[in-house]
JSON list of C-alpha atoms in Angstrom, two decimals:
[
{"chain": "H", "resi": 1, "resn": "MET", "atom": "CA", "xyz": [40.21, 99.88, 74.27]},
{"chain": "H", "resi": 2, "resn": "LEU", "atom": "CA", "xyz": [39.25, 96.78, 73.48]},
{"chain": "H", "resi": 3, "resn": "ASN", "atom": "CA", "xyz": [37.82, 94.34, 74.52]},
{"chain": "H", "resi": 4, "resn": "ARG", "atom": "CA", "xyz": [39.13, 90.97, 75.95]},
{"chain": "H", "resi": 5, "resn": "ARG", "atom": "CA", "xyz": [37.45, 89.92, 72.63]},
{"chain": "H", "resi": 6, "resn": "GLU", "atom": "CA", "xyz": [38.19, 92.22, 69.94]},
{"chain": "H", "resi": 7, "resn": "THR", "atom": "CA", "xyz": [41.86, 91.47, 71.11]},
{"chain": "H", "resi": 8, "resn": "GLU", "atom": "CA", "xyz": [41.71, 87.66, 70.38]},
{"chain": "H", "resi": 9, "resn": "LEU", "atom": "CA", "xyz": [40.06, 88.96, 66.70]},
{"chain": "H", "resi": 10, "resn": "MET", "atom": "CA", "xyz": [42.35, 91.77, 66.53]},
{"chain": "H", "resi": 11, "resn": "ASN", "atom": "CA", "xyz": [45.63, 89.53, 67.11]},
{"chain": "H", "resi": 12, "resn": "ALA", "atom": "CA", "xyz": [44.76, 87.66, 64.67]},
{"chain": "H", "resi": 13, "resn": "VAL", "atom": "CA", "xyz": [43.83, 89.48, 61.96]},
{"chain": "H", "resi": 14, "resn": "TYR", "atom": "CA", "xyz": [47.13, 91.14, 62.82]},
{"chain": "H", "resi": 15, "resn": "THR", "atom": "CA", "xyz": [49.30, 88.60, 62.60]},
{"chain": "H", "resi": 16, "resn": "LEU", "atom": "CA", "xyz": [47.35, 87.17, 59.70]},
{"chain": "H", "resi": 17, "resn": "CYS", "atom": "CA", "xyz": [47.41, 90.41, 57.28]},
{"chain": "H", "resi": 18, "resn": "HIS", "atom": "CA", "xyz": [50.85, 92.64, 58.68]},
{"chain": "H", "resi": 19, "resn": "GLU", "atom": "CA", "xyz": [53.54, 91.50, 56.25]},
{"chain": "H", "resi": 20, "resn": "LYS", "atom": "CA", "xyz": [50.94, 93.04, 53.21]},
{"chain": "H", "resi": 21, "resn": "GLY", "atom": "CA", "xyz": [48.65, 94.56, 55.18]},
{"chain": "H", "resi": 22, "resn": "VAL", "atom": "CA", "xyz": [46.01, 92.43, 52.94]},
{"chain": "H", "resi": 23, "resn": "CYS", "atom": "CA", "xyz": [44.75, 89.52, 53.84]},
{"chain": "H", "resi": 24, "resn": "LEU", "atom": "CA", "xyz": [42.33, 87.14, 51.55]},
{"chain": "H", "resi": 25, "resn": "ILE", "atom": "CA", "xyz": [41.01, 84.85, 54.61]},
{"chain": "H", "resi": 26, "resn": "SER", "atom": "CA", "xyz": [37.73, 83.16, 55.33]},
{"chain": "H", "resi": 27, "resn": "PRO", "atom": "CA", "xyz": [36.24, 81.93, 58.66]},
{"chain": "H", "resi": 28, "resn": "THR", "atom": "CA", "xyz": [36.89, 78.73, 59.81]},
{"chain": "H", "resi": 29, "resn": "GLU", "atom": "CA", "xyz": [40.37, 79.63, 59.02]},
{"chain": "H", "resi": 30, "resn": "LEU", "atom": "CA", "xyz": [40.30, 82.71, 61.03]},
{"chain": "H", "resi": 31, "resn": "LEU", "atom": "CA", "xyz": [38.74, 80.45, 63.68]},
{"chain": "H", "resi": 32, "resn": "ALA", "atom": "CA", "xyz": [41.30, 78.44, 63.56]},
{"chain": "H", "resi": 33, "resn": "LEU", "atom": "CA", "xyz": [43.18, 80.82, 64.73]},
{"chain": "H", "resi": 34, "resn": "LEU", "atom": "CA", "xyz": [41.39, 82.24, 67.18]},
{"chain": "H", "resi": 35, "resn": "PRO", "atom": "CA", "xyz": [41.86, 80.54, 71.56]},
{"chain": "H", "resi": 36, "resn": "PRO", "atom": "CA", "xyz": [39.13, 77.43, 71.78]},
{"chain": "H", "resi": 37, "resn": "ARG", "atom": "CA", "xyz": [38.19, 78.72, 75.14]},
{"chain": "H", "resi": 38, "resn": "ARG", "atom": "CA", "xyz": [35.51, 81.02, 74.02]},
{"chain": "H", "resi": 39, "resn": "LYS", "atom": "CA", "xyz": [34.13, 79.06, 71.88]},
{"chain": "H", "resi": 40, "resn": "TRP", "atom": "CA", "xyz": [33.62, 82.10, 68.88]},
{"chain": "H", "resi": 41, "resn": "THR", "atom": "CA", "xyz": [31.13, 81.17, 66.53]},
{"chain": "H", "resi": 42, "resn": "GLU", "atom": "CA", "xyz": [31.27, 82.73, 62.69]},
{"chain": "H", "resi": 43, "resn": "GLU", "atom": "CA", "xyz": [28.29, 84.54, 63.49]},
{"chain": "H", "resi": 44, "resn": "ARG", "atom": "CA", "xyz": [29.87, 86.21, 66.48]},
{"chain": "H", "resi": 45, "resn": "VAL", "atom": "CA", "xyz": [33.07, 86.55, 64.68]},
{"chain": "H", "resi": 46, "resn": "GLU", "atom": "CA", "xyz": [31.87, 88.52, 62.01]},
{"chain": "H", "resi": 47, "resn": "LYS", "atom": "CA", "xyz": [29.64, 90.85, 64.02]},
{"chain": "H", "resi": 48, "resn": "LEU", "atom": "CA", "xyz": [32.68, 91.95, 65.58]},
{"chain": "H", "resi": 49, "resn": "LEU", "atom": "CA", "xyz": [35.52, 92.54, 62.36]},
{"chain": "H", "resi": 50, "resn": "GLY", "atom": "CA", "xyz": [32.44, 94.81, 61.67]},
{"chain": "H", "resi": 51, "resn": "GLU", "atom": "CA", "xyz": [32.96, 97.18, 64.72]},
{"chain": "H", "resi": 52, "resn": "LEU", "atom": "CA", "xyz": [37.25, 96.53, 64.66]},
{"chain": "H", "resi": 53, "resn": "ALA", "atom": "CA", "xyz": [35.95, 98.05, 60.96]},
{"chain": "H", "resi": 54, "resn": "LEU", "atom": "CA", "xyz": [33.53, 100.31, 62.62]},
{"chain": "H", "resi": 55, "resn": "ASP", "atom": "CA", "xyz": [36.50, 101.72, 64.79]},
{"chain": "H", "resi": 56, "resn": "GLU", "atom": "CA", "xyz": [39.17, 102.41, 61.44]},
{"chain": "H", "resi": 57, "resn": "TYR", "atom": "CA", "xyz": [41.86, 99.27, 62.55]},
{"chain": "H", "resi": 58, "resn": "PHE", "atom": "CA", "xyz": [40.96, 98.16, 59.38]},
{"chain": "H", "resi": 59, "resn": "GLU", "atom": "CA", "xyz": [39.07, 97.40, 55.64]},
{"chain": "H", "resi": 60, "resn": "LEU", "atom": "CA", "xyz": [36.39, 94.46, 55.64]},
{"chain": "H", "resi": 61, "resn": "LEU", "atom": "CA", "xyz": [34.77, 93.07, 52.18]},
{"chain": "H", "resi": 62, "resn": "SER", "atom": "CA", "xyz": [33.07, 90.29, 51.88]},
{"chain": "H", "resi": 63, "resn": "SER", "atom": "CA", "xyz": [33.53, 88.43, 49.39]},
{"chain": "H", "resi": 64, "resn": "GLU", "atom": "CA", "xyz": [31.97, 84.58, 47.56]},
{"chain": "H", "resi": 65, "resn": "ARG", "atom": "CA", "xyz": [34.88, 82.37, 45.96]},
{"chain": "H", "resi": 66, "resn": "LYS", "atom": "CA", "xyz": [33.36, 78.84, 45.24]},
{"chain": "H", "resi": 67, "resn": "GLY", "atom": "CA", "xyz": [29.96, 79.37, 47.55]},
{"chain": "H", "resi": 68, "resn": "GLU", "atom": "CA", "xyz": [32.23, 79.68, 50.59]},
{"chain": "H", "resi": 69, "resn": "LYS", "atom": "CA", "xyz": [31.77, 82.54, 52.28]},
{"chain": "H", "resi": 70, "resn": "MET", "atom": "CA", "xyz": [35.32, 85.34, 52.25]},
{"chain": "H", "resi": 71, "resn": "TYR", "atom": "CA", "xyz": [37.06, 88.32, 54.02]},
{"chain": "H", "resi": 72, "resn": "VAL", "atom": "CA", "xyz": [39.41, 90.30, 52.97]},
{"chain": "H", "resi": 73, "resn": "ILE", "atom": "CA", "xyz": [40.96, 92.56, 55.25]},
{"chain": "H", "resi": 74, "resn": "SER", "atom": "CA", "xyz": [43.23, 95.34, 54.43]},
{"chain": "H", "resi": 75, "resn": "LEU", "atom": "CA", "xyz": [44.64, 96.76, 57.93]},
{"chain": "H", "resi": 76, "resn": "ARG", "atom": "CA", "xyz": [44.68, 100.88, 58.36]},
{"chain": "H", "resi": 77, "resn": "ALA", "atom": "CA", "xyz": [46.52, 102.61, 60.72]},
{"chain": "H", "resi": 78, "resn": "ASN", "atom": "CA", "xyz": [44.71, 101.59, 64.16]},
{"chain": "H", "resi": 79, "resn": "GLY", "atom": "CA", "xyz": [45.32, 97.92, 63.37]},
{"chain": "H", "resi": 80, "resn": "TYR", "atom": "CA", "xyz": [48.72, 98.44, 62.50]},
{"chain": "H", "resi": 81, "resn": "ALA", "atom": "CA", "xyz": [49.31, 100.10, 65.15]},
{"chain": "H", "resi": 82, "resn": "PHE", "atom": "CA", "xyz": [47.20, 97.73, 67.13]},
{"chain": "H", "resi": 83, "resn": "LYS", "atom": "CA", "xyz": [50.72, 95.57, 68.06]},
{"chain": "H", "resi": 84, "resn": "ARG", "atom": "CA", "xyz": [52.82, 99.48, 70.37]},
{"chain": "H", "resi": 85, "resn": "TYR", "atom": "CA", "xyz": [48.04, 99.91, 71.58]},
{"chain": "H", "resi": 86, "resn": "PHE", "atom": "CA", "xyz": [48.43, 96.27, 73.21]},
{"chain": "H", "resi": 87, "resn": "ALA", "atom": "CA", "xyz": [52.28, 96.45, 74.54]},
{"chain": "H", "resi": 88, "resn": "GLN", "atom": "CA", "xyz": [51.94, 100.09, 75.83]},
{"chain": "H", "resi": 89, "resn": "MET", "atom": "CA", "xyz": [48.41, 98.23, 77.56]},
{"chain": "H", "resi": 90, "resn": "ARG", "atom": "CA", "xyz": [50.66, 95.40, 79.31]},
{"chain": "H", "resi": 91, "resn": "ARG", "atom": "CA", "xyz": [53.06, 98.35, 80.81]},
{"chain": "H", "resi": 92, "resn": "ASP", "atom": "CA", "xyz": [50.47, 100.77, 81.80]},
{"chain": "H", "resi": 93, "resn": "ALA", "atom": "CA", "xyz": [48.91, 97.36, 83.65]},
{"chain": "H", "resi": 94, "resn": "ALA", "atom": "CA", "xyz": [52.11, 96.39, 84.25]},
{"chain": "H", "resi": 95, "resn": "VAL", "atom": "CA", "xyz": [53.28, 100.42, 86.32]},
{"chain": "H", "resi": 96, "resn": "LYS", "atom": "CA", "xyz": [50.34, 99.56, 88.28]},
{"chain": "H", "resi": 97, "resn": "ILE", "atom": "CA", "xyz": [50.61, 97.19, 90.08]},
{"chain": "H", "resi": 98, "resn": "PHE", "atom": "CA", "xyz": [53.79, 98.25, 90.49]},
{"chain": "H", "resi": 99, "resn": "TRP", "atom": "CA", "xyz": [52.00, 100.81, 92.45]},
{"chain": "H", "resi": 100, "resn": "ALA", "atom": "CA", "xyz": [49.76, 99.19, 94.02]},
{"chain": "H", "resi": 101, "resn": "VAL", "atom": "CA", "xyz": [52.34, 97.01, 95.49]},
{"chain": "H", "resi": 102, "resn": "THR", "atom": "CA", "xyz": [54.44, 99.06, 96.22]},
{"chain": "H", "resi": 103, "resn": "SER", "atom": "CA", "xyz": [51.14, 101.49, 98.51]},
{"chain": "H", "resi": 104, "resn": "ALA", "atom": "CA", "xyz": [50.94, 98.49, 100.34]},
{"chain": "H", "resi": 105, "resn": "VAL", "atom": "CA", "xyz": [54.73, 98.51, 101.46]},
{"chain": "H", "resi": 106, "resn": "VAL", "atom": "CA", "xyz": [54.84, 101.84, 102.53]},
{"chain": "H", "resi": 107, "resn": "ALA", "atom": "CA", "xyz": [51.15, 102.14, 104.59]},
{"chain": "H", "resi": 108, "resn": "PHE", "atom": "CA", "xyz": [52.04, 98.53, 106.30]},
{"chain": "H", "resi": 109, "resn": "LEU", "atom": "CA", "xyz": [55.77, 100.54, 106.89]},
{"chain": "H", "resi": 110, "resn": "VAL", "atom": "CA", "xyz": [53.38, 103.61, 108.51]},
{"chain": "H", "resi": 111, "resn": "GLY", "atom": "CA", "xyz": [50.80, 101.50, 110.52]},
{"chain": "H", "resi": 112, "resn": "LEU", "atom": "CA", "xyz": [53.88, 99.25, 112.49]},
{"chain": "H", "resi": 113, "resn": "ILE", "atom": "CA", "xyz": [56.00, 103.05, 112.87]},
{"chain": "H", "resi": 114, "resn": "LEU", "atom": "CA", "xyz": [52.59, 104.24, 114.17]},
{"chain": "H", "resi": 115, "resn": "LYS", "atom": "CA", "xyz": [52.50, 101.42, 116.45]},
{"chain": "H", "resi": 116, "resn": "ARG", "atom": "CA", "xyz": [55.53, 101.82, 118.17]},
{"chain": "H", "resi": 117, "resn": "ILE", "atom": "CA", "xyz": [55.52, 105.75, 119.26]},
{"chain": "H", "resi": 118, "resn": "PHE", "atom": "CA", "xyz": [51.79, 104.63, 120.41]}
]
């Protein structure tokens, strides 16, 4: 299961690579796709990219082009399934919220019935 930062980064990578399965991107371009509220740095992005590569979401190669660092990212099976996993995670959260609200309403009604009886 991915944490929030990993999910945001994987979403950006998937957005870039989902059509062909491979993309060439610089860290500055990747930072531009990430939400600005989290204060992303190139070091943090590089560390998380390495962790996601170890988890087999994609294959990561680092290279240089004209003195600028570039990443070559090739999606793997887990990377292609990311959107499906993300949708399933949201659906599971919605089901948990539904059951929590339903059980709270049932508990409230049972309490009212017990007050009437006693």
